[in-house]
Protein backbone atom coordinates (compact mmCIF):
# COMPACT_ATOMS: atom_id res chain seq x y z
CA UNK A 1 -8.35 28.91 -16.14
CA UNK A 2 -6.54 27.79 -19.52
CA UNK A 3 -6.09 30.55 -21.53
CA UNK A 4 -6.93 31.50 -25.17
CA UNK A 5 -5.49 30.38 -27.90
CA UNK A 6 -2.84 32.84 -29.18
CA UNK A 7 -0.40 33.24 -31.65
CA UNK A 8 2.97 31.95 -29.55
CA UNK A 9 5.17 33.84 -32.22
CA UNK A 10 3.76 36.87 -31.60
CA UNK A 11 4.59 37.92 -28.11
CA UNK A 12 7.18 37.64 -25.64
CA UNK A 13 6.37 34.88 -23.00
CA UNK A 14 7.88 33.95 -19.71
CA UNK A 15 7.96 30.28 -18.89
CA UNK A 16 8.93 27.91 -16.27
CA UNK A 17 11.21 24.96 -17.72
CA UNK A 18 10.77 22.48 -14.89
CA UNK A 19 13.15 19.51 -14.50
CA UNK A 20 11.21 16.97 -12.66
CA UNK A 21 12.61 13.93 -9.79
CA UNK A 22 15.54 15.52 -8.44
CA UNK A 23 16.41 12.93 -5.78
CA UNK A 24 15.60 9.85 -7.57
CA UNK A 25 19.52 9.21 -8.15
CA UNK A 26 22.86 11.03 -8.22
CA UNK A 27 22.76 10.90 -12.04
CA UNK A 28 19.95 12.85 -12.29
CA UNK A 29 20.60 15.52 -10.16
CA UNK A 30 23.81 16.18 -11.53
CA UNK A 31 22.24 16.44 -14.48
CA UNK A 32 19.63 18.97 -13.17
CA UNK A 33 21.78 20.96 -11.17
CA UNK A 34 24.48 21.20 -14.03
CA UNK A 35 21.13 22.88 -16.53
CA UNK A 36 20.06 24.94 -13.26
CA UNK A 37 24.03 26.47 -14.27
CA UNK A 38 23.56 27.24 -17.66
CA UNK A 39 20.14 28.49 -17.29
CA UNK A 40 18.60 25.81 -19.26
CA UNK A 41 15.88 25.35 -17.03
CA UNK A 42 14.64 27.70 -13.92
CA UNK A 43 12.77 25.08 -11.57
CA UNK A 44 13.18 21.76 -10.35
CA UNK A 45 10.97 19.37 -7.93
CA UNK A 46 12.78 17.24 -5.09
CA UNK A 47 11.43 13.55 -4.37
CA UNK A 48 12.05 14.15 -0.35
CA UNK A 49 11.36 9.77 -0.47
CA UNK A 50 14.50 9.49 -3.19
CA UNK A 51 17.22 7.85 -2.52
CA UNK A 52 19.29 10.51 -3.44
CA UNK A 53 17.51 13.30 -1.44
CA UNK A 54 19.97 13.46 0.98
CA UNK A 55 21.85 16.35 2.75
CA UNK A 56 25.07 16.30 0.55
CA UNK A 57 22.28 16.41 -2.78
CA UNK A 58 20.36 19.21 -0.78
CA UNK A 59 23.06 21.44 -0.49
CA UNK A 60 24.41 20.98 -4.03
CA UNK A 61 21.10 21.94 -5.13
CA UNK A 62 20.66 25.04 -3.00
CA UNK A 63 24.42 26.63 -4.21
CA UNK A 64 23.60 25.79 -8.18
CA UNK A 65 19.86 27.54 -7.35
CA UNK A 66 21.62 30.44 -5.20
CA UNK A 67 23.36 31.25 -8.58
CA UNK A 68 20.32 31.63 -10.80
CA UNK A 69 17.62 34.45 -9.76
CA UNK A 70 14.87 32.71 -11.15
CA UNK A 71 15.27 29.07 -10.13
CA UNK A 72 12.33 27.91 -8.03
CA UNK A 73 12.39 24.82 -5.54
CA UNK A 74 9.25 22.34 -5.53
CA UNK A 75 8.26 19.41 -3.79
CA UNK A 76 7.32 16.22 -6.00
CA UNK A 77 5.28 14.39 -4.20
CA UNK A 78 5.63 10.72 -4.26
CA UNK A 79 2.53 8.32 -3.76
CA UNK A 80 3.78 5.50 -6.02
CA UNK A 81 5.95 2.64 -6.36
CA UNK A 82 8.86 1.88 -5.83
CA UNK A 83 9.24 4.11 -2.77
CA UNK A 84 8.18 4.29 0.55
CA UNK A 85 5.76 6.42 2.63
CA UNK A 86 7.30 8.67 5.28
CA UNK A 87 3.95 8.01 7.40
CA UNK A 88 3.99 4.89 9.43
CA UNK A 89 0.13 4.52 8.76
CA UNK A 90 0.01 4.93 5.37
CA UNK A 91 -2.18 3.10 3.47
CA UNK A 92 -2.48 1.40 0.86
CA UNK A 93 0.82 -0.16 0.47
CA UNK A 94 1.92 -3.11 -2.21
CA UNK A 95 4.68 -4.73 -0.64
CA UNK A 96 5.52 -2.59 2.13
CA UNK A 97 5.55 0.48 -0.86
CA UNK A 98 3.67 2.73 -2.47
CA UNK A 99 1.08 1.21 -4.80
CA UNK A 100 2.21 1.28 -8.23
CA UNK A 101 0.52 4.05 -10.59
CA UNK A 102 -1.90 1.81 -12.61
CA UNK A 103 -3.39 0.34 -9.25
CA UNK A 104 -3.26 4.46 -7.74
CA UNK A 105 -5.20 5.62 -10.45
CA UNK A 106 -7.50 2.59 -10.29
CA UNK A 107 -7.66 3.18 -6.40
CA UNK A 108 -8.85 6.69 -7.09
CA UNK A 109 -11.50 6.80 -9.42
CA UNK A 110 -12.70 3.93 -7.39
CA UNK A 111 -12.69 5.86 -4.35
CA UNK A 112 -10.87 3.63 -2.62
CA UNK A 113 -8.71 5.61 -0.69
CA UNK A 114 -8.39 7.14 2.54
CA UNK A 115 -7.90 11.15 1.90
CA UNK A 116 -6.91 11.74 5.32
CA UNK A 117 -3.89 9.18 5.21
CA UNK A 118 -2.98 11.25 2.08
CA UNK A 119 -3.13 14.73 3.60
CA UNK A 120 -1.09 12.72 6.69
CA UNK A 121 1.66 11.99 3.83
CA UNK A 122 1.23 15.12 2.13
CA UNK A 123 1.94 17.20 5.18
CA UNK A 124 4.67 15.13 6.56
CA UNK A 125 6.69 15.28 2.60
CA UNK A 126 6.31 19.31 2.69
CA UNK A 127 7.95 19.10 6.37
CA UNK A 128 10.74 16.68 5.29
CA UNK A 129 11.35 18.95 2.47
CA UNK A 130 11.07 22.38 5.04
CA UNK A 131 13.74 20.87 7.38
CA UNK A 132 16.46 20.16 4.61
CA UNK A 133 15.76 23.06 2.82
CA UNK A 134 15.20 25.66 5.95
CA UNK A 135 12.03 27.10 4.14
CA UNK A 136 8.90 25.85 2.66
CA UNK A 137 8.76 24.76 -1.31
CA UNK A 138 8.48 27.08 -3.63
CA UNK A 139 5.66 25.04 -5.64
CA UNK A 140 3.95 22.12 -4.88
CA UNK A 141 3.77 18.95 -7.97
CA UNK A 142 3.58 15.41 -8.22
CA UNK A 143 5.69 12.03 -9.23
CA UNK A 144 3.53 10.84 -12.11
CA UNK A 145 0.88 13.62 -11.37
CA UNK A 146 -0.38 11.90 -8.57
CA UNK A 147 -1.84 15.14 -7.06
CA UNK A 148 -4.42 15.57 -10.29
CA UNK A 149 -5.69 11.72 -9.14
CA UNK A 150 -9.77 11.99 -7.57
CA UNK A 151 -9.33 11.84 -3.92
CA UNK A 152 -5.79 13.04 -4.13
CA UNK A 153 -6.69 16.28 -4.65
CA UNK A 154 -9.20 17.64 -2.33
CA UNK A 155 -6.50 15.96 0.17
CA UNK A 156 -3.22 17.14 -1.69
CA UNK A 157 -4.06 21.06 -1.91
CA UNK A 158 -5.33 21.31 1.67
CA UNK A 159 -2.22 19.89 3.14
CA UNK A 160 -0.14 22.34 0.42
CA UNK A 161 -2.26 25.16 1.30
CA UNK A 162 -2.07 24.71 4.95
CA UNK A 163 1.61 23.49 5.52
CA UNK A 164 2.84 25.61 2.42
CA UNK A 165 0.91 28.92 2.56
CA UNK A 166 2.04 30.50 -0.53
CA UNK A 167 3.60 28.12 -2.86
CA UNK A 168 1.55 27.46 -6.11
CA UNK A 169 0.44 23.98 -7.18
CA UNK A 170 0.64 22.30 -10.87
CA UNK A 171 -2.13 21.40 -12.88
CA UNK A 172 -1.29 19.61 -16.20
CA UNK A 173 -3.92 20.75 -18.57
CA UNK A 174 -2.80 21.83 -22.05
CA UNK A 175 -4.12 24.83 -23.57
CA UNK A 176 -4.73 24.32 -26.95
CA UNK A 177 -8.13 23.88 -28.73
CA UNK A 178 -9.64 20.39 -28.43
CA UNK A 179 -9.12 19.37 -31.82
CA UNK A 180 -5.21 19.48 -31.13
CA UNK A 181 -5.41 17.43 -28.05
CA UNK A 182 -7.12 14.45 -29.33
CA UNK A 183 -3.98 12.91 -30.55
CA UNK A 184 -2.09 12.10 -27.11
CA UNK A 185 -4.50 9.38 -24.82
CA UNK A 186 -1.79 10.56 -21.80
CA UNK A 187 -1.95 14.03 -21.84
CA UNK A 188 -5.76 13.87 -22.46
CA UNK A 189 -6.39 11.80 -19.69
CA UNK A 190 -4.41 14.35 -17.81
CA UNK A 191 -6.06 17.29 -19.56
CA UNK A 192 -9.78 15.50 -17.83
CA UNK A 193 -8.19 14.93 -14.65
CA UNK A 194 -6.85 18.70 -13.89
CA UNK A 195 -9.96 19.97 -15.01
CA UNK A 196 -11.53 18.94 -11.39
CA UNK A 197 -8.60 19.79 -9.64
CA UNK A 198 -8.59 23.43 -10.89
CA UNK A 199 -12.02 24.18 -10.22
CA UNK A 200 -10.95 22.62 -6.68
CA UNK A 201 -7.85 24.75 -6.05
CA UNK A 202 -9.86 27.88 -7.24
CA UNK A 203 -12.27 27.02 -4.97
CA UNK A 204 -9.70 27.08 -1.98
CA UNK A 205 -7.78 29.70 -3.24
CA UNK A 206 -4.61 27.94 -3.74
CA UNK A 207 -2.57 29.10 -7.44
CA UNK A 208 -1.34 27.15 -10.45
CA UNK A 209 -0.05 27.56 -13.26
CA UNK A 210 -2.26 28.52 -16.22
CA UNK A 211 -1.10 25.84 -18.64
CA UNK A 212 1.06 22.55 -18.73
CA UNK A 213 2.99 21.23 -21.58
CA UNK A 214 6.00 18.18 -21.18
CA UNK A 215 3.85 14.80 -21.47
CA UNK A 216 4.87 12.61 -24.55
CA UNK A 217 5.91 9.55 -25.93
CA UNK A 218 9.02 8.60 -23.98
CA UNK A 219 9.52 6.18 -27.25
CA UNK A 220 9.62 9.40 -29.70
CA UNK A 221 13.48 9.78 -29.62
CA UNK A 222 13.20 13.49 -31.04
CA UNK A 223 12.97 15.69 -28.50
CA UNK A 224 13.68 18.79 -30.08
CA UNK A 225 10.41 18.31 -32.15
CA UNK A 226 8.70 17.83 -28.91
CA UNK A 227 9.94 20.78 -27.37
CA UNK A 228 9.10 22.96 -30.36
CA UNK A 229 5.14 21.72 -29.95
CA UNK A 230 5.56 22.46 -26.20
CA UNK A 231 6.50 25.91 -27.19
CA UNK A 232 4.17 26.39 -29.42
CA UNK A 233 1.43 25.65 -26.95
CA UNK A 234 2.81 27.73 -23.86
CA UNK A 235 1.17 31.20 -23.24
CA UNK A 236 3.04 33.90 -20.59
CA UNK A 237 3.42 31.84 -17.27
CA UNK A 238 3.27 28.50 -18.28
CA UNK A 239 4.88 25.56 -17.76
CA UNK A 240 6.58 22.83 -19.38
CA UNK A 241 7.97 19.78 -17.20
CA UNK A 242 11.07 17.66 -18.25
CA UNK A 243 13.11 14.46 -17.28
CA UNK A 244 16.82 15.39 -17.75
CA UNK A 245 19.35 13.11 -16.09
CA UNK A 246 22.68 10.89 -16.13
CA UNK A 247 22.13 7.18 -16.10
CA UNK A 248 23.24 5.40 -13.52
CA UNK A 249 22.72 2.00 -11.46
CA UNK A 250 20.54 3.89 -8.56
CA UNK A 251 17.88 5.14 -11.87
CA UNK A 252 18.22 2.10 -13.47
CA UNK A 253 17.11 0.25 -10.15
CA UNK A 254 14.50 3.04 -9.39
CA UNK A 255 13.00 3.91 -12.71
CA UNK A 256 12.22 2.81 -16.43
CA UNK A 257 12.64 5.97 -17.83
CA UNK A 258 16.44 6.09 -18.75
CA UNK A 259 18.15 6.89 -22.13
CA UNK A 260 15.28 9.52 -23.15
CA UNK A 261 16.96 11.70 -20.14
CA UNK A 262 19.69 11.41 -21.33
CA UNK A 263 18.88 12.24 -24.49
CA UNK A 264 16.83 15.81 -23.03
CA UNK A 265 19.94 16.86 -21.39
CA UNK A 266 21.90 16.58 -24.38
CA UNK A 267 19.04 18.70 -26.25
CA UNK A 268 18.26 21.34 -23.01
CA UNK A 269 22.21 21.84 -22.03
CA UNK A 270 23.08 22.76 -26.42
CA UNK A 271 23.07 25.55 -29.03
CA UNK A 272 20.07 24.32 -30.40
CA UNK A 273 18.07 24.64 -27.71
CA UNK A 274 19.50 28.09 -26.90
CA UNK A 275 18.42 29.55 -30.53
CA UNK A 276 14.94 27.87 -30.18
CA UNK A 277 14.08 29.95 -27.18
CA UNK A 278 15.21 33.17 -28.85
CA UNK A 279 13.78 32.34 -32.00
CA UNK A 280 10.31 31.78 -29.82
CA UNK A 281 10.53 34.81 -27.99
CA UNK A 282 11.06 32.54 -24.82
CA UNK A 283 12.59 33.48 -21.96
CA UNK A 284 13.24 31.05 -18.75
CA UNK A 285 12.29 33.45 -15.75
């Protein structure tokens, strides 16, 4: 349920600061893993179908988390271009890949896919991500919030609740009054989307997080001011995703998004940050 509004001066609030794709490249997870040091941020989500997911990345990520008591471990599930399934079966593909997210989302609200291949994949990215990391995820998300999508869902939290007993899910609705949301088509569209998929993972008993903050304009160079808003809209226990990272040839071959991580690593790992989050009564825990 998304909670009340509330005055986000007012109280002290807990939050999880979630760095999302560690795996998609080297860059980016020594970008992550060097914020998971200063306690910039206190979760991260692992693309098990990255290219930079590997054991050597794994274990770097496990010492830097071993060092901060409140860093949590996801899995980010993958379902879209330009990777590739771990199930032989999977369908549909583009080119041997993942479909890319415009035809996914088209797929879904079609209902066009085949739920059970998607529980198959789900299942088989939570064990890929169990054997490297010896346990099961902390929390369960999605690359491009995938696991929101029609179809996905139903499929996506009964292979999480099932192989991942436990771990909580993420939902991406904001929680401020409607009037406030109108101005962002993305995170309204998302704000529609998780509406279903709450009432579903209430309905099967699986837990998420009671608000979602993080989606912008990647073209809005100031990130501070976007942070500020995200704070502003966070109650106790919720949760605001980010896109730190290094740029390097493996991101620019995987992914658009470049410079702005850059640019939210230079803002999440500084002193300006640092006095936001104490001048917001913030803490990352």
């Amino acid at each position: 349920m998304i909670l009340d509004r509330f005055d986000p001066k007012s109280v002290h609030r807990r939050i999880r600061l979630c760095a999302d794709d560690y795996g998609i490249s080297p860059g980016v997870n020594r970008a992550i893993r060097d914020l998971i040091g200063r306690e910039r941020i206190n979760a991260t989500s692992v693309m098990v179908v990255g290219p930079a997911a590997g054991r050597d990345e794994v274990e770097a990520l496990k010492t830097a988390a071993s060092r901060h008591p409140h860093c949590a471990i996801g899995l980010h599930l993958t379902l879209t271009a330009p990777f590739h399934p771990l199930t032989l079966h999977y369908r549909p593909l583009d080119g041997g890949l993942f479909p890319p997210l415009s035809k996914m989302l088209r797929a879904s609200l079609l209902r066009r896919l085949e739920p059970e291949m998607i529980f198959d994949e789900v299942t088989a990215q939570i064990a890929a991500f169990a054997e490297r990391f010896g346990r099961a995820p902390d929390y369960v998300d999605g690359h491009q919030h995938v696991q929101i999508f029609p179809q996905v869902r139903d499929a996506f939290l009964s292979a999480a609740r099932n192989a991942a007993p436990g771990a909580w899910v993420r939902q991406c609705g904001r929680s401020q009054p409607l009037v406030q949301r109108l101005g962002s088509p993305k995170a309204l569209l998302l704000d529609i989307l998780s509406a279903g998929f709450r009432r579903e993972a209430a309905r099967t008993g699986v837990d998420f997080n009671p608000a979602f903050a993080g989606a912008y304009d990647f073209k809005k160079p100031d990130f501070a001011a976007q942070m500020q808003q995200f704070l502003d809209s966070s109650p106790d226990g919720g949760l605001i995703m980010c896109h730190p990272g290094f740029v390097d040839e493996t991101l620019i071959a995987f992914d658009p998004l470049t410079g702005q991580r850059e640019r939210e690593y230079a803002f999440l790992a500084g002193d300006v940050f640092k006095n936001m989050l104490a001048a917001n009564r913030v803490t990352l825990g």
